[in-house]
XYZ file of C-alpha atoms in Angstrom:
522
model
C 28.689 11.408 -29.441
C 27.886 8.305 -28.334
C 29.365 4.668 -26.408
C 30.179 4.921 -22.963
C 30.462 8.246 -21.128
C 33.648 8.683 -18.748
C 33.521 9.068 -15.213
C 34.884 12.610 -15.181
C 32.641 13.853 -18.002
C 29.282 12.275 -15.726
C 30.480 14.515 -12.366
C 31.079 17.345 -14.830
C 27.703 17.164 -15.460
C 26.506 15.778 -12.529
C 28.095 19.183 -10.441
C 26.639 21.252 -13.542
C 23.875 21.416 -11.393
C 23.529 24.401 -9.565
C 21.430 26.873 -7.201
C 22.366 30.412 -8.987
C 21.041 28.894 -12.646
C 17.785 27.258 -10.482
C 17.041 30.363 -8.722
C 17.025 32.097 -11.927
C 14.511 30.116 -13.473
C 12.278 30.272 -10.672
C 12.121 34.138 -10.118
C 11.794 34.489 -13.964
C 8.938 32.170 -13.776
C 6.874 33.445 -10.729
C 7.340 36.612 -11.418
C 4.551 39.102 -11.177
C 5.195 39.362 -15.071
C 3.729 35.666 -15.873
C 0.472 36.793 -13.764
C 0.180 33.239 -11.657
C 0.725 31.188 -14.600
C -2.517 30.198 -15.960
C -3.173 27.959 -18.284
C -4.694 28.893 -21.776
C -2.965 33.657 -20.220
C -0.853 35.213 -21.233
C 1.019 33.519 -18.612
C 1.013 30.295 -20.826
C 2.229 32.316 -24.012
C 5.057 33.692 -21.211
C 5.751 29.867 -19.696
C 6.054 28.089 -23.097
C 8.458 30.491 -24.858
C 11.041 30.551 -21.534
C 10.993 27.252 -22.151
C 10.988 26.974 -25.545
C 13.891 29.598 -25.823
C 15.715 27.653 -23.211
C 15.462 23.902 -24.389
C 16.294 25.135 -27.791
C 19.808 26.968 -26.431
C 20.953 24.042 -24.960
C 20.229 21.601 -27.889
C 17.110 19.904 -27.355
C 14.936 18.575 -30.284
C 11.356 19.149 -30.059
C 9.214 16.246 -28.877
C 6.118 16.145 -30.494
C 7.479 15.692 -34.124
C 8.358 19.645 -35.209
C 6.662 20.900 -32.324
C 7.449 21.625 -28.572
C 4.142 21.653 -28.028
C 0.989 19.098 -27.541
C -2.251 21.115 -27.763
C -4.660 20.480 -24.798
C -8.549 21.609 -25.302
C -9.589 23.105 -22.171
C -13.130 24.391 -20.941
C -13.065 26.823 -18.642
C -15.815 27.018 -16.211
C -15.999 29.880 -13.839
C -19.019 30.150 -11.104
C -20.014 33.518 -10.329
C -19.492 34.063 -6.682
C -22.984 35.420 -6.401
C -24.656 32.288 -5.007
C -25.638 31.131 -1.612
C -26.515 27.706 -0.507
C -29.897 27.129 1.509
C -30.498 24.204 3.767
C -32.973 23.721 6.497
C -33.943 27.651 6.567
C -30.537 29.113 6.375
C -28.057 30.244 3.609
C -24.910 29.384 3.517
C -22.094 31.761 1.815
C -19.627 31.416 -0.662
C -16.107 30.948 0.201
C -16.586 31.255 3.684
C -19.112 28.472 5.093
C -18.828 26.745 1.301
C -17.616 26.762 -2.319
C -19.862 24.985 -4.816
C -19.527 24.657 -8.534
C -20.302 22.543 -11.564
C -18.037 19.954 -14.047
C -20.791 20.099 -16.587
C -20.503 22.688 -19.508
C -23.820 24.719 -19.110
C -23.957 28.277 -18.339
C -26.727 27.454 -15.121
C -26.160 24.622 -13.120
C -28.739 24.214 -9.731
C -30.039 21.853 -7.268
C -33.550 22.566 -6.072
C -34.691 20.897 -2.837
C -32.290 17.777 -3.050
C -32.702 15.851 -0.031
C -29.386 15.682 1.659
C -27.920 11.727 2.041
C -24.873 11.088 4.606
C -23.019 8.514 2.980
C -19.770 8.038 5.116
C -16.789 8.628 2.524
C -18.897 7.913 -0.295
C -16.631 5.130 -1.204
C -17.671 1.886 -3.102
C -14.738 -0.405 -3.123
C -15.413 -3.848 -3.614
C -11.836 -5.269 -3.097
C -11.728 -3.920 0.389
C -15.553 -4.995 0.565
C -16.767 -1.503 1.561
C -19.826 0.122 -0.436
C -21.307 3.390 1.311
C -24.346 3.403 -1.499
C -25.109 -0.345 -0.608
C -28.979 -0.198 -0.886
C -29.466 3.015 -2.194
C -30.735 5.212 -4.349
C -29.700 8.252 -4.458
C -30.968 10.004 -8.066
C -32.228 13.695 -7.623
C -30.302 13.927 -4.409
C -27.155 15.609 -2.833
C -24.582 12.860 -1.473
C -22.525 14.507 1.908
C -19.367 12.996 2.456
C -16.260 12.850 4.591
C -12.939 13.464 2.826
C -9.942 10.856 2.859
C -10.990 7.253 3.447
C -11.494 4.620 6.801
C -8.350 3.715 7.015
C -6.906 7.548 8.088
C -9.625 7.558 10.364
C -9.386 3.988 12.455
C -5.479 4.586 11.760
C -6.009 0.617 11.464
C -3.558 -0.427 8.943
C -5.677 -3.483 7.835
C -8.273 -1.395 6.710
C -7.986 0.071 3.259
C -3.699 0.872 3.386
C -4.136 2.342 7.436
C -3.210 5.814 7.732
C -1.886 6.371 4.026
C -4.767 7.929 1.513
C -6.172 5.795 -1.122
C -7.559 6.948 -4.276
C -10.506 6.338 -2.894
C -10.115 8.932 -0.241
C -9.699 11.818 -2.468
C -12.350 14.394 -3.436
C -11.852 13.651 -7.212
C -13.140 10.121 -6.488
C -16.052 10.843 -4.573
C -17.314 13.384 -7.370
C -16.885 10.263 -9.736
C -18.188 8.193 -7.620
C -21.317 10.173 -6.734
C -21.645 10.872 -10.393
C -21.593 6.987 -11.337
C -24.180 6.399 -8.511
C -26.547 9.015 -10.110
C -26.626 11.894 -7.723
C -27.773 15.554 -8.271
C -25.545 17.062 -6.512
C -21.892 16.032 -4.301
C -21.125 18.014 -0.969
C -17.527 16.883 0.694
C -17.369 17.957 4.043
C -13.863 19.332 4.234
C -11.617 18.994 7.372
C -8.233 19.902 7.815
C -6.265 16.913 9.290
C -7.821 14.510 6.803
C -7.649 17.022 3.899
C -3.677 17.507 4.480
C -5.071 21.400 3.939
C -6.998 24.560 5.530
C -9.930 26.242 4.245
C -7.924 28.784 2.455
C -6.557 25.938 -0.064
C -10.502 25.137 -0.623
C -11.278 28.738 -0.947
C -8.432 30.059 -3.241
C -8.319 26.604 -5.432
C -11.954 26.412 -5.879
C -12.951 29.114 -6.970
C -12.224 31.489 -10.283
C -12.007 29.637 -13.342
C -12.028 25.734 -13.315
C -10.661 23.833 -16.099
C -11.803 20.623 -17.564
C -11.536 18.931 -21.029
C -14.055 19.840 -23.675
C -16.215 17.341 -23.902
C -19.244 16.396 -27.102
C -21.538 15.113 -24.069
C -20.870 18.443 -22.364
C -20.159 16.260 -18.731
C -24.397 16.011 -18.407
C -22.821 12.530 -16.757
C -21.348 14.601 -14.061
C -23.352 15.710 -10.506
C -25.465 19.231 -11.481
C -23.289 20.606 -8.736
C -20.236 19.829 -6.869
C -18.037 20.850 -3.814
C -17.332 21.387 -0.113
C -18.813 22.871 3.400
C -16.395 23.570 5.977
C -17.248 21.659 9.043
C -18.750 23.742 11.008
C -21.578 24.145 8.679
C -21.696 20.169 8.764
C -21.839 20.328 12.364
C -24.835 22.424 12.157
C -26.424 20.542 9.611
C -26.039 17.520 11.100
C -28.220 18.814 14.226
C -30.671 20.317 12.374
C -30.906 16.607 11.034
C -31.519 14.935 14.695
C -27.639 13.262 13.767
C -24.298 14.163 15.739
C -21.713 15.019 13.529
C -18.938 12.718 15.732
C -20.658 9.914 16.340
C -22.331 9.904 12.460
C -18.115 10.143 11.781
C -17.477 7.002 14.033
C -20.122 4.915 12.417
C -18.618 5.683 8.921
C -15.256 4.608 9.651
C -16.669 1.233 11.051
C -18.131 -0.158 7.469
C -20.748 1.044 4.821
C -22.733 3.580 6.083
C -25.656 5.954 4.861
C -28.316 7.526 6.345
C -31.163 10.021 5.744
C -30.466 13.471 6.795
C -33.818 14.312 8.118
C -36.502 16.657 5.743
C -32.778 18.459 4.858
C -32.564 19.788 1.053
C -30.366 21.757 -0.360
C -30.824 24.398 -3.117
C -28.340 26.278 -4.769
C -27.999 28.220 -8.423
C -24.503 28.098 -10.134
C -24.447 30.592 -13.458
C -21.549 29.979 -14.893
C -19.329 31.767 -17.186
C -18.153 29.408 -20.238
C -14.919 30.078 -22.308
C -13.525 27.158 -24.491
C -9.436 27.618 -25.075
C -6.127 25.525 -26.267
C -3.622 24.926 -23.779
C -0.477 23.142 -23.961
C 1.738 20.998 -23.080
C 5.738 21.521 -23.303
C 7.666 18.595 -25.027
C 11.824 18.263 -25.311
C 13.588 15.845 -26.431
C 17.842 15.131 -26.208
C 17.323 11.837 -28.666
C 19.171 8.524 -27.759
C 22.561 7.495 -29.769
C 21.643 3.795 -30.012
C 17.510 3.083 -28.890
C 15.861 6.931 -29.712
C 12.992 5.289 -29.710
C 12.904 4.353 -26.036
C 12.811 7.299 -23.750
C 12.690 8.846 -20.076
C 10.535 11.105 -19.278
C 11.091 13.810 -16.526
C 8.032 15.864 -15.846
C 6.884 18.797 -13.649
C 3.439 21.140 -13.830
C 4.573 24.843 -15.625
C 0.726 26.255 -14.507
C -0.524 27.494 -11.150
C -3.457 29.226 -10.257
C -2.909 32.572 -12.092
C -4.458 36.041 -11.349
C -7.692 37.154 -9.008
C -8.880 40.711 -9.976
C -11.809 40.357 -7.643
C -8.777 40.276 -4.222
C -7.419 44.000 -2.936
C -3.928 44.496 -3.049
C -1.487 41.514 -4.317
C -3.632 39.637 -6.622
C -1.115 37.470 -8.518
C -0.491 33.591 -6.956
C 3.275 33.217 -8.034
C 3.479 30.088 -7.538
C 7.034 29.700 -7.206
C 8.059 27.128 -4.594
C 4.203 24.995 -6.861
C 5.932 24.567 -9.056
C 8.160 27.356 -10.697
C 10.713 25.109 -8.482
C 9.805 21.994 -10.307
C 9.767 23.675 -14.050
C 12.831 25.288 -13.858
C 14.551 21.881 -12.233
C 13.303 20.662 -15.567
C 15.722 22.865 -17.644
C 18.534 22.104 -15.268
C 18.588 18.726 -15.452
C 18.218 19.085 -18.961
C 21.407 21.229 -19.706
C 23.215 18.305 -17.469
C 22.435 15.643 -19.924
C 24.086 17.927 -22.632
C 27.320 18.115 -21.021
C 28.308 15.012 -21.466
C 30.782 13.745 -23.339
C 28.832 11.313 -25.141
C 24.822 11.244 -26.121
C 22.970 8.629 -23.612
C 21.772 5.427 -25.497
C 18.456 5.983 -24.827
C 15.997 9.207 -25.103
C 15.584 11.657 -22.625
C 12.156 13.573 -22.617
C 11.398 16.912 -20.304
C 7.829 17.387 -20.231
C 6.189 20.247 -18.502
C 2.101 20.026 -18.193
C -0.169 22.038 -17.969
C -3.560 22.553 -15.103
C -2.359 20.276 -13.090
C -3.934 22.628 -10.125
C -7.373 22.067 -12.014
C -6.720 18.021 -11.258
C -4.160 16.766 -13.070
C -5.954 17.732 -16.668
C -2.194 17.977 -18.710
C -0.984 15.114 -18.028
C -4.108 12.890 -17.981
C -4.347 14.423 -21.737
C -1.111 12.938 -21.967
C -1.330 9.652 -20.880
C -4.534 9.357 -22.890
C -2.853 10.460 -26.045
C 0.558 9.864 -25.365
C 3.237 11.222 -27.733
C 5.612 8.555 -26.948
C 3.695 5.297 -26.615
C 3.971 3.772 -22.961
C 5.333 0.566 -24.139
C 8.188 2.587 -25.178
C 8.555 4.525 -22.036
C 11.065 3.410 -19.722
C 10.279 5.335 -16.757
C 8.924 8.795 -15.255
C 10.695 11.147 -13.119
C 8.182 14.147 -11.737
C 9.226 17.389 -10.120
C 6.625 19.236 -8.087
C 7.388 21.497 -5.557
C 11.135 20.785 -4.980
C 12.685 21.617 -1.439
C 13.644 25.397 -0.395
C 14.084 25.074 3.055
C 18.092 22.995 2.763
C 19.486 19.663 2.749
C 18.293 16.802 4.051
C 19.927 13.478 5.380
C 16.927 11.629 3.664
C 14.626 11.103 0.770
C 11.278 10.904 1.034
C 9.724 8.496 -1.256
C 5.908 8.957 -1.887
C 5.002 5.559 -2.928
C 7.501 3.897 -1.711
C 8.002 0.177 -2.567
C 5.456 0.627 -5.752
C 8.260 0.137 -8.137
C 12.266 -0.514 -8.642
C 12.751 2.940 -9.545
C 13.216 2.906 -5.640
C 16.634 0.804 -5.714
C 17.700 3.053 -8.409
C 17.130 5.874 -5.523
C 18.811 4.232 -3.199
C 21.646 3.785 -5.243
C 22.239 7.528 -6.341
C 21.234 8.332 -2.599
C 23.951 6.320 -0.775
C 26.806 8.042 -3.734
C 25.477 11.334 -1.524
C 25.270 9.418 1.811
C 21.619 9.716 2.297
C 19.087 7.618 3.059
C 15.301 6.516 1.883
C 12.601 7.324 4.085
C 9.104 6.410 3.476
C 6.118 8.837 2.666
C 6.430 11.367 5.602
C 2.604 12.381 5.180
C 0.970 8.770 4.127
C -2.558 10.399 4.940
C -2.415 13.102 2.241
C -2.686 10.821 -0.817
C 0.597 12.580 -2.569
C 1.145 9.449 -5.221
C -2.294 10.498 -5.945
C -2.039 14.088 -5.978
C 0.719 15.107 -8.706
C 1.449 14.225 -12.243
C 3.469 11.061 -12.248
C -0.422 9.681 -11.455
C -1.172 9.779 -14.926
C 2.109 7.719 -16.045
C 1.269 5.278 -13.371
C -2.441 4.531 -14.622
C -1.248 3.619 -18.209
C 1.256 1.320 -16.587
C 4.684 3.340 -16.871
C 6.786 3.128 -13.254
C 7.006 6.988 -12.244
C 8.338 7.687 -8.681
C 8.008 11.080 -6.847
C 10.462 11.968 -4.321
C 12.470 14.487 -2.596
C 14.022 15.791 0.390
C 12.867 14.266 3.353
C 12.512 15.644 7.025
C 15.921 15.030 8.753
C 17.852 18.381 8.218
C 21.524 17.684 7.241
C 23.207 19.551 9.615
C 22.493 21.871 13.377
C 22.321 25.438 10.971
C 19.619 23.561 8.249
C 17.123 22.164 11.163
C 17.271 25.981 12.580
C 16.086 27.428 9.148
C 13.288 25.029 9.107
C 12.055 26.206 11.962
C 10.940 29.063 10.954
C 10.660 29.231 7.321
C 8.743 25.561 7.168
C 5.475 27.644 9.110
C 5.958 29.851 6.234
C 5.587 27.584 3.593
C 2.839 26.106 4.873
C 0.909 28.888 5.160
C 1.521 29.939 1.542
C 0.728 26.391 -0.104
C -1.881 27.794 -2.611
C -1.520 31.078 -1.082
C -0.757 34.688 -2.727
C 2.116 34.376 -0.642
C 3.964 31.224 -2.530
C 6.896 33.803 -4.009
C 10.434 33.447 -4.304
C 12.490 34.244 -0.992
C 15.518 35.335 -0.681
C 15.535 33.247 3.202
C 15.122 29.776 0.571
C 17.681 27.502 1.273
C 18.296 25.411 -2.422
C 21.132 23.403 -1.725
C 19.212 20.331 -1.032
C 16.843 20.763 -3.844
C 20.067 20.866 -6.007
C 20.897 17.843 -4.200
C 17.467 16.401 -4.988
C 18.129 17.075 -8.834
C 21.230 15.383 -8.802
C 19.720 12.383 -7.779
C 16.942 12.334 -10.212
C 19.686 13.276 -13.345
C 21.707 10.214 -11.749
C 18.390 8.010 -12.477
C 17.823 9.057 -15.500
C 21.493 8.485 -16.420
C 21.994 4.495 -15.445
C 18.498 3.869 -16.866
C 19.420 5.954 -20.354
C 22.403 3.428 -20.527
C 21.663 0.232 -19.262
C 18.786 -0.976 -20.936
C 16.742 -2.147 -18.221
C 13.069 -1.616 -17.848
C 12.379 -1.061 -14.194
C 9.389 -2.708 -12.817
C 6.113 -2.151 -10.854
C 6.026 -4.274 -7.388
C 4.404 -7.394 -6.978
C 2.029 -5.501 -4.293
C 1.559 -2.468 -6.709
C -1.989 -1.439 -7.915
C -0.347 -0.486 -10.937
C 1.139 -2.675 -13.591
C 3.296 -2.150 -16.830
């Protein structure tokens, strides 16, 4: 089963493709039997047995030498909702005016009359010569910053990359960053526009059980305590300080910026509850007839944000658009590859990750202990949160022109006479934000795409208009279940593409490339 595979037997396989088998994968896996999918539930044991039951019927190998599984040691760190947060004379509340928390494995985590330092985006970036702790000191205090970076601000698109997020400019950073800098404790002020995200997305991913690697230093490197205040709180704060929120907001976006905020300080106790756990991470492999050692890899998150006993009524985030959408494109894209006539020269990996929602944590643990060595991996594919809502006339490319994976889009796009379109929402970081992050630090070209904005036809464009509100509203939300209004003829579309990818690059023994103007390199 090997050599050159025929035209008919590639469209066979190609067309294989299909919305009935998608749809269900995806109400199997978001349904209120997996409990929200958590990682290290029941919900895992439920996840990685569909899949193992499934890769295994339609002939894949396991990918981690006997195993479909790579172990991931998890901490789980959950802050009891019983704390407030008192500055100048007032306490703030959890969930609704903040949501703190702690990275470090302790079971009490506090800050006790930190003074409070505005430090613009908390950003030090040398290369665009921008450091927001120039000339500071901030050990035993609490570092406020703004979310996103200068350049969504100033929407000048010579400063940082203009309106489209940096790494820099997302709260994972700024923790770090804070962290490296030797602060107590890290407040991000959160706002919608620059967030990409409402409150509710703060509130429902922040809180419950957090997961982070176990660590032998316990993170004591980390801030004592981390997290957000909505704005109005930082509007009142930053009166009680003698400062005006707006104009403190203008400064920041104009260079490297800190100031004092007043006799502020901020005390807070987080108790935390600490559980230690294995999670995992799915492996499949179809191996290559001539170069098994060289392989794709298509990935997509299994885990979401599992089950909240402390909410009345529906208490189970199903997670099925994020990203029972993406995992069960994984086994559909699979079975194509095993319909054709002959075995692709190359590997073809499916690997589905785990607490991604708790930043990215599966595949980070892969890239940092990779089961097929980077130098050997051709090329990423990720899946994560496909289209419902119909076709589109374009593909929307987040990162586009990082790497030639793109031409390879363009070329399976024009066989379906579509065209590539450019990040449609440059300020919300995406490249950043899913798992093909981790493949890109090590090196390893990954592109992340799907259907773009222009509906395909007059009856698609109507459908959006309602049901796109909908989504919306349910990103991170109890209400992210499978509809029967979904629309998945363009995410079958969407998989075509990325099985056509995957195809040419399993065959013709190129290694695509990162861009000359990438941040990344191979």
């Amino acid at each position: 089963m090997s050599g050159t595979v025929s035209a008919n037997s590639f469209e066979k396989s190609y067309n294989s493709i299909n919305a009935e088998q998608l749809t269900e994968h995806v109400q199997v896996l978001s349904s209120d039997k997996f409990g929200g999918r958590a990682p290290s539930s029941e919900g895992e044991t439920l996840t990685l047995n569909y899949l193992t039951e499934q890769f295994k019927a339609i002939g894949f190998k396991p990918g981690n030498g006997d195993s479909f599984l790579q172990e991931v040691p998890l901490v789980s760190i959950e802050a009891s909702p019983e704390m407030v947060l008192s500055i100048g004379g007032k306490d703030y509340q959890y969930k609704t005016d903040m949501v703190m928390g702690s990275s470090r494995i302790t079971t009490l985590s506090e800050l006790k009359n930190s003074d409070l330092v505005f430090v613009g985006y908390g950003i030090n970036a040398p290369e665009y010569n921008w450091n927001d702790y120039e000339g500071l000191d901030v050990k035993g205090k609490t570092v406020v910053m703004l979310v996103n970076d200068p350049g969504y601000a100033t929407q000048n698109p010579d400063l940082f990359t203009g309106n489209a997020m940096t790494y820099y400019g997302r709260w994972t950073y700024k923790y770090e960053e804070a962290s490296r800098q030797g602060a107590e404790g890290a407040i991000v002020i959160h706002e919608t526009a620059p967030a990409s995200y409402g409150w509710d997305v703060v509130r429902n991913s922040w809180s419950g059980p957090q997961f982070g690697f176990q660590r032998d230093d316990l993170n004591k490197g980390r801030v004592a305590v981390e997290g957000w205040i909505n704005s109005e709180v930082a509007t009142e704060l930053f009166a009680k300080a003698g400062l005006n929120f707006e104009q403190a907001k203008v400064k920041a976006a104009q260079g490297g910026y800190n100031v004092d905020m007043g006799n502020l300080t901020a005390s807070v106790t987080v108790k935390n509850t600490i559980k230690k756990s294995i999670s995992n991470n799915f492996i499949a492999t179809l191996p290559g007839s001539k170069k098994a050692d060289e392989h794709i890899i298509y990935t997509a998150h299994w885990d979401h944000l599992g089950t909240d006993l402390s909410k009345k009524g529906d208490q189970i985030y199903n997670g099925a658009v994020d990203n029972a959408t993406g995992t069960a494109a994984l086994i559909e894209v699979a079975e194509a590859f095993t319909k054709l006539d002959k075995q692709p020269d190359r590997s073809i990996t499916f690997l589905a990750v785990t607490a991604e929602e708790q930043g990215l944590l599966g595949s980070k643990f892969y890239a940092a202990n990779p089961v097929i060595a980077p130098k050997k991996t051709v090329a990423n594919i990720n899946m994560d949160a496909l289209n419902v809502n119909g076709r589109s006339k374009d593909v929307a490319v987040y990162g586009l022109g990082q790497s030639e994976l793109d031409n390879y889009l363009t070329k399976a796009a024009k066989k379906q006479n579509r065209i590539i379109s450019g990040d449609p929402r440059p300020a919300s970081g995406i490249y950043y934000r899913s798992d093909h992050f981790a493949f890109a630090s090590v090196g390893i070209p990954a592109l992340y795409a799907k259907g773009g904005k222009q509906a395909a036809d007059a009856k698609t464009a109507e459908l959006r208009k309602t049901l796109d509100a909908k989504l919306a509203k349910c990103y991170h939300g109890l209400c992210d279940e499978y509809s029967s209004d979904w629309d998945l003829s363009g995410a079958v579309e969407d998989m075509q593409l990325f099985f056509d990818i995957g195809y040419v690059l399993s065959n013709n023994g190129q290694w695509p490339q990162w861009s000359k103007t990438s941040e990344f390199k191979r």
